[in-house]
mmCIF file of C-alpha atoms in Angstrom:
data_model
loop_
_atom_site.group_PDB
_atom_site.id
_atom_site.type_symbol
_atom_site.label_atom_id
_atom_site.label_comp_id
_atom_site.label_asym_id
_atom_site.label_seq_id
_atom_site.Cartn_x
_atom_site.Cartn_y
_atom_site.Cartn_z
ATOM 1 C CA MET A 1234 -22.266 15.176 -18.829
ATOM 2 C CA GLU A 1235 -21.914 18.235 -17.128
ATOM 3 C CA GLU A 1236 -22.057 17.243 -13.456
ATOM 4 C CA VAL A 1237 -21.027 13.514 -14.397
ATOM 5 C CA ILE A 1238 -17.092 13.766 -15.619
ATOM 6 C CA PRO A 1239 -16.805 15.996 -12.366
ATOM 7 C CA ALA A 1240 -18.142 13.662 -10.212
ATOM 8 C CA LEU A 1241 -16.547 10.330 -11.340
ATOM 9 C CA GLY A 1242 -13.192 12.418 -10.941
ATOM 10 C CA ALA A 1243 -14.050 13.466 -7.772
ATOM 11 C CA GLY A 1244 -15.028 10.068 -6.723
ATOM 12 C CA ILE A 1245 -11.596 8.487 -7.967
ATOM 13 C CA VAL A 1246 -9.537 11.089 -6.074
ATOM 14 C CA SER A 1247 -11.109 10.920 -2.931
ATOM 15 C CA THR A 1248 -11.368 7.171 -2.668
ATOM 16 C CA LEU A 1249 -7.350 6.761 -3.412
ATOM 17 C CA VAL A 1250 -6.567 9.423 -0.556
ATOM 18 C CA CYS A 1251 -9.062 8.962 1.691
ATOM 19 C CA SER A 1252 -9.670 5.246 2.268
ATOM 20 C CA PRO A 1253 -6.727 4.279 4.548
ATOM 21 C CA LEU A 1254 -8.381 6.530 6.875
ATOM 22 C CA ASP A 1255 -11.732 5.216 6.441
ATOM 23 C CA THR A 1256 -10.393 1.431 7.017
ATOM 24 C CA VAL A 1257 -8.450 2.496 10.532
ATOM 25 C CA ARG A 1258 -12.264 4.164 11.122
ATOM 26 C CA ILE A 1259 -14.445 1.711 10.725
ATOM 27 C CA ASN A 1260 -11.962 -0.894 12.530
ATOM 28 C CA TYR A 1261 -11.514 1.533 15.095
ATOM 29 C CA GLN A 1262 -15.621 1.653 15.396
ATOM 30 C CA LEU A 1263 -15.912 -1.875 16.219
ATOM 31 C CA LYS A 1264 -13.103 -2.492 18.666
ATOM 32 C CA ASN A 1265 -11.014 -4.302 15.869
ATOM 33 C CA LYS A 1266 -7.370 -4.447 16.059
ATOM 34 C CA ILE A 1267 -5.649 -2.533 13.265
ATOM 35 C CA LYS A 1268 -2.836 -2.734 11.833
ATOM 36 C CA LEU A 1269 -0.775 0.252 9.772
ATOM 37 C CA ASN A 1270 0.313 -1.516 6.739
ATOM 38 C CA PHE A 1271 -0.283 -0.621 3.249
ATOM 39 C CA CYS A 1272 -2.171 -3.876 1.957
ATOM 40 C CA TYR A 1273 -4.674 -3.496 5.493
ATOM 41 C CA LEU A 1274 -5.563 -0.045 5.353
ATOM 42 C CA TYR A 1275 -6.564 -0.914 1.303
ATOM 43 C CA ARG A 1276 -8.648 -3.501 2.229
ATOM 44 C CA GLY A 1277 -11.681 -2.665 0.030
ATOM 45 C CA ILE A 1278 -10.447 -0.549 -2.558
ATOM 46 C CA SER A 1279 -11.900 -2.475 -5.179
ATOM 47 C CA TYR A 1280 -15.677 -2.013 -4.293
ATOM 48 C CA GLY A 1281 -14.493 1.582 -2.821
ATOM 49 C CA ILE A 1282 -13.741 2.374 -6.361
ATOM 50 C CA LEU A 1283 -17.392 0.767 -7.383
ATOM 51 C CA ALA A 1284 -19.193 2.815 -4.487
ATOM 52 C CA ILE A 1285 -18.376 6.021 -3.973
ATOM 53 C CA PRO A 1286 -17.716 7.283 -8.044
ATOM 54 C CA SER A 1287 -20.691 5.831 -8.370
ATOM 55 C CA PHE A 1288 -22.603 8.077 -5.489
ATOM 56 C CA TRP A 1289 -21.286 11.044 -6.544
ATOM 57 C CA VAL A 1290 -22.446 10.743 -10.751
ATOM 58 C CA ILE A 1291 -25.633 9.889 -9.012
ATOM 59 C CA TYR A 1292 -25.581 12.377 -6.547
ATOM 60 C CA PHE A 1293 -24.503 15.494 -8.091
ATOM 61 C CA PRO A 1294 -27.065 15.597 -11.333
ATOM 62 C CA VAL A 1295 -30.274 14.580 -9.145
ATOM 63 C CA PHE A 1296 -29.524 17.356 -6.713
ATOM 64 C CA LYS A 1297 -28.925 19.911 -10.068
ATOM 65 C CA LYS A 1298 -31.981 18.774 -12.043
ATOM 66 C CA PHE A 1299 -34.205 18.954 -8.050
ATOM 67 C CA LYS A 1300 -32.372 22.662 -7.528
ATOM 68 C CA GLU A 1301 -33.593 23.250 -10.909
ATOM 69 C CA THR A 1302 -37.116 22.456 -10.613
ATOM 70 C CA GLY A 1303 -37.178 25.075 -7.364
ATOM 71 C CA VAL A 1304 -37.369 22.014 -4.694
ATOM 72 C CA PRO A 1305 -35.546 23.456 -1.772
ATOM 73 C CA LYS A 1306 -31.631 22.878 -1.614
ATOM 74 C CA PRO A 1307 -32.100 20.554 1.784
ATOM 75 C CA ILE A 1308 -34.543 18.027 0.820
ATOM 76 C CA SER A 1309 -32.885 18.247 -2.738
ATOM 77 C CA ALA A 1310 -29.447 17.726 -0.978
ATOM 78 C CA TYR A 1311 -31.555 14.812 1.208
ATOM 79 C CA ILE A 1312 -33.104 12.870 -1.490
ATOM 80 C CA SER A 1313 -30.476 12.943 -4.384
ATOM 81 C CA CYS A 1314 -28.317 11.086 -1.265
ATOM 82 C CA CYS A 1315 -31.037 8.359 -0.788
ATOM 83 C CA LEU A 1316 -31.002 7.533 -4.212
ATOM 84 C CA ALA A 1317 -27.319 7.572 -4.632
ATOM 85 C CA SER A 1318 -27.294 5.176 -1.378
ATOM 86 C CA THR A 1319 -29.788 2.868 -2.504
ATOM 87 C CA PHE A 1320 -28.188 1.735 -5.680
ATOM 88 C CA THR A 1321 -24.750 1.887 -4.140
ATOM 89 C CA THR A 1322 -25.535 0.306 -0.732
ATOM 90 C CA PRO A 1323 -24.326 -3.537 -1.676
ATOM 91 C CA PHE A 1324 -21.010 -1.516 -3.106
ATOM 92 C CA TRP A 1325 -20.814 -0.476 0.742
ATOM 93 C CA VAL A 1326 -21.624 -3.383 2.480
ATOM 94 C CA LEU A 1327 -19.270 -5.290 0.795
ATOM 95 C CA ARG A 1328 -16.551 -2.936 0.938
ATOM 96 C CA GLN A 1329 -16.757 -2.963 4.517
ATOM 97 C CA ARG A 1330 -16.301 -6.794 5.069
ATOM 98 C CA LEU A 1331 -13.205 -6.546 3.134
ATOM 99 C CA GLN A 1332 -12.295 -3.563 5.358
ATOM 100 C CA THR A 1333 -12.719 -5.281 8.440
ATOM 101 C CA GLY A 1334 -11.726 -8.952 7.186
ATOM 102 C CA ARG A 1335 -15.056 -10.663 6.987
ATOM 103 C CA GLY A 1336 -15.012 -11.925 3.507
ATOM 104 C CA THR A 1337 -17.508 -11.569 0.904
ATOM 105 C CA GLY A 1338 -18.980 -15.099 1.431
ATOM 106 C CA ASN A 1339 -22.697 -16.078 1.797
ATOM 107 C CA LEU A 1340 -24.113 -12.629 0.834
ATOM 108 C CA THR A 1341 -27.449 -12.464 0.100
ATOM 109 C CA ILE A 1342 -29.104 -9.107 -1.539
ATOM 110 C CA LYS A 1343 -30.775 -8.554 1.571
ATOM 111 C CA LYS A 1344 -27.919 -9.102 3.461
ATOM 112 C CA CYS A 1345 -26.540 -6.219 1.186
ATOM 113 C CA TYR A 1346 -28.801 -4.011 1.863
ATOM 114 C CA LYS A 1347 -28.028 -4.151 5.571
ATOM 115 C CA GLY A 1348 -28.039 -0.928 7.264
ATOM 116 C CA LEU A 1349 -29.421 0.586 4.609
ATOM 117 C CA ILE A 1350 -32.114 2.239 6.995
ATOM 118 C CA PRO A 1351 -29.210 3.665 9.096
ATOM 119 C CA THR A 1352 -28.266 5.212 6.144
ATOM 120 C CA TYR A 1353 -31.539 7.255 5.238
ATOM 121 C CA LEU A 1354 -31.481 8.585 8.518
ATOM 122 C CA ILE A 1355 -27.754 9.738 8.028
ATOM 123 C CA ASN A 1356 -28.525 11.236 4.567
ATOM 124 C CA LEU A 1357 -30.266 13.447 6.959
ATOM 125 C CA SER A 1358 -26.890 14.914 7.614
ATOM 126 C CA PHE A 1359 -26.899 16.452 3.836
ATOM 127 C CA THR A 1360 -30.233 18.481 4.875
ATOM 128 C CA LEU A 1361 -27.747 20.275 7.160
ATOM 129 C CA GLN A 1362 -24.422 19.970 5.207
ATOM 130 C CA ILE A 1363 -25.230 21.123 1.784
ATOM 131 C CA PRO A 1364 -27.235 24.190 2.735
ATOM 132 C CA ILE A 1365 -23.929 25.717 4.883
ATOM 133 C CA TYR A 1366 -21.726 24.481 2.364
ATOM 134 C CA GLU A 1367 -23.959 26.348 -0.533
ATOM 135 C CA TYR A 1368 -24.462 29.259 1.918
ATOM 136 C CA LEU A 1369 -20.780 29.641 2.040
ATOM 137 C CA LYS A 1370 -20.015 28.553 -1.082
ATOM 138 C CA ASP A 1371 -22.155 31.623 -2.386
ATOM 139 C CA ASN A 1372 -21.039 34.077 -0.242
ATOM 140 C CA SER A 1373 -17.354 33.529 -0.847
ATOM 141 C CA ASN A 1374 -15.247 33.551 -3.778
ATOM 142 C CA ASN A 1375 -14.769 29.587 -5.322
ATOM 143 C CA SER A 1376 -10.646 29.351 -4.276
ATOM 144 C CA THR A 1377 -9.577 25.746 -3.897
ATOM 145 C CA PHE A 1378 -9.316 26.924 0.227
ATOM 146 C CA ASN A 1379 -12.032 28.638 0.216
ATOM 147 C CA THR A 1380 -13.866 25.258 -1.199
ATOM 148 C CA PHE A 1381 -11.752 23.253 1.446
ATOM 149 C CA LEU A 1382 -12.718 25.718 4.280
ATOM 150 C CA ASN A 1383 -16.412 25.747 3.552
ATOM 151 C CA THR A 1384 -16.408 21.650 2.986
ATOM 152 C CA SER A 1385 -14.655 21.331 6.767
ATOM 153 C CA ILE A 1386 -17.186 23.583 8.407
ATOM 154 C CA ALA A 1387 -20.216 21.956 6.804
ATOM 155 C CA LYS A 1388 -19.405 18.706 7.182
ATOM 156 C CA THR A 1389 -18.169 19.063 10.928
ATOM 157 C CA LEU A 1390 -21.070 20.102 12.118
ATOM 158 C CA ALA A 1391 -23.252 17.528 10.226
ATOM 159 C CA THR A 1392 -20.891 14.697 11.907
ATOM 160 C CA CYS A 1393 -21.777 16.453 15.254
ATOM 161 C CA VAL A 1394 -25.421 16.060 14.696
ATOM 162 C CA PHE A 1395 -25.814 12.345 12.698
ATOM 163 C CA TYR A 1396 -22.918 10.555 13.840
ATOM 164 C CA PRO A 1397 -24.356 8.245 16.122
ATOM 165 C CA PHE A 1398 -26.319 6.585 13.245
ATOM 166 C CA ASP A 1399 -23.611 5.616 11.555
ATOM 167 C CA THR A 1400 -22.268 3.886 14.834
ATOM 168 C CA ILE A 1401 -25.312 2.128 14.045
ATOM 169 C CA ARG A 1402 -25.221 1.082 10.419
ATOM 170 C CA ALA A 1403 -21.579 -0.413 11.179
ATOM 171 C CA LYS A 1404 -22.397 -2.506 13.827
ATOM 172 C CA LEU A 1405 -25.714 -3.676 11.816
ATOM 173 C CA ARG A 1406 -23.348 -4.127 8.620
ATOM 174 C CA ASN A 1407 -20.871 -6.171 10.718
ATOM 175 C CA ALA A 1408 -23.825 -7.855 12.707
ATOM 176 C CA ASP A 1409 -23.452 -6.559 15.690
ATOM 177 C CA SER A 1410 -25.975 -6.274 18.598
ATOM 178 C CA ILE A 1411 -27.505 -2.726 18.709
ATOM 179 C CA ARG A 1412 -28.557 -3.032 22.657
ATOM 180 C CA ASN A 1413 -27.266 -1.680 25.366
ATOM 181 C CA ILE A 1414 -24.964 0.779 23.164
ATOM 182 C CA ALA A 1415 -23.106 3.147 25.855
ATOM 183 C CA PHE A 1416 -23.742 6.950 24.830
ATOM 184 C CA LEU A 1417 -20.155 7.419 24.473
ATOM 185 C CA ASP A 1418 -19.921 4.692 22.521
ATOM 186 C CA TYR A 1419 -22.209 6.202 20.183
ATOM 187 C CA TYR A 1420 -19.517 8.762 19.284
ATOM 188 C CA ARG A 1421 -16.531 6.144 19.003
ATOM 189 C CA GLY A 1422 -14.196 6.691 15.914
ATOM 190 C CA ILE A 1423 -15.198 10.856 15.409
ATOM 191 C CA THR A 1424 -12.141 12.103 15.816
ATOM 192 C CA ILE A 1425 -10.828 9.323 12.947
ATOM 193 C CA TYR A 1426 -13.686 9.941 10.747
ATOM 194 C CA LEU A 1427 -13.519 13.697 10.889
ATOM 195 C CA ILE A 1428 -9.876 13.469 10.081
ATOM 196 C CA ARG A 1429 -10.807 10.804 7.123
ATOM 197 C CA SER A 1430 -14.394 13.063 6.329
ATOM 198 C CA ILE A 1431 -13.041 16.318 5.910
ATOM 199 C CA PRO A 1432 -10.458 15.660 3.479
ATOM 200 C CA TYR A 1433 -12.526 13.519 1.910
ATOM 201 C CA HIS A 1434 -15.186 15.773 1.158
ATOM 202 C CA ALA A 1435 -12.756 18.271 1.096
ATOM 203 C CA ALA A 1436 -11.547 16.038 -2.270
ATOM 204 C CA VAL A 1437 -14.445 15.462 -3.748
ATOM 205 C CA PHE A 1438 -16.099 19.137 -3.848
ATOM 206 C CA CYS A 1439 -12.454 20.849 -4.637
ATOM 207 C CA THR A 1440 -12.123 18.045 -7.116
ATOM 208 C CA PHE A 1441 -15.275 18.480 -8.582
ATOM 209 C CA GLU A 1442 -15.442 21.978 -8.823
ATOM 210 C CA PHE A 1443 -11.902 21.869 -10.554
ATOM 211 C CA ILE A 1444 -13.105 19.678 -13.021
ATOM 212 C CA LYS A 1445 -16.150 21.619 -13.254
ATOM 213 C CA ASN A 1446 -14.326 24.911 -14.011
ATOM 214 C CA LEU A 1447 -12.003 23.129 -16.913
ATOM 215 C CA MET A 1448 -15.163 22.101 -18.419
#
């Protein structure tokens, strides 16, 4: 429970804070029309509340357990992320379909796991992001500002390397072709992604550390 309760709180807070940015980002990435109103921006929030807290509730305890057994941090981060992704991928797929206005009808188990292989490739970003975050954390005091700063630096560096896989995953989940994608289109929406991801991951790690310190 030492990791589960902070992870659950972190997932809920980050979902509520960052869902609007995620809706804008995914629709811009897929070249859909964007509307700036409350109902549109919070499309898919029901599945977001299932997907995101569940992901972190799996990730943090598993990552800690692997670290305690002496597994290197990059490998611990990657395995933990893939386990969490395997369980939560159907929720992410359902969320994206609502975010893009496609509805959730006629979904098979196979379709619910569309984009899982690109997800495993995207998860390689954790082999860069988490060790950088852990290194910065170990070399700074555990204040909220430093947690935000450390998370922002680690996430930005990892995103610059692995973002194209996110574009491929979004297109597969949307049943779009991934052939003949121009180089710049692989990075379409990266600015919005960072505007969303930096506060998202900062909310996750700041909330996680805050709740953990209260326990």
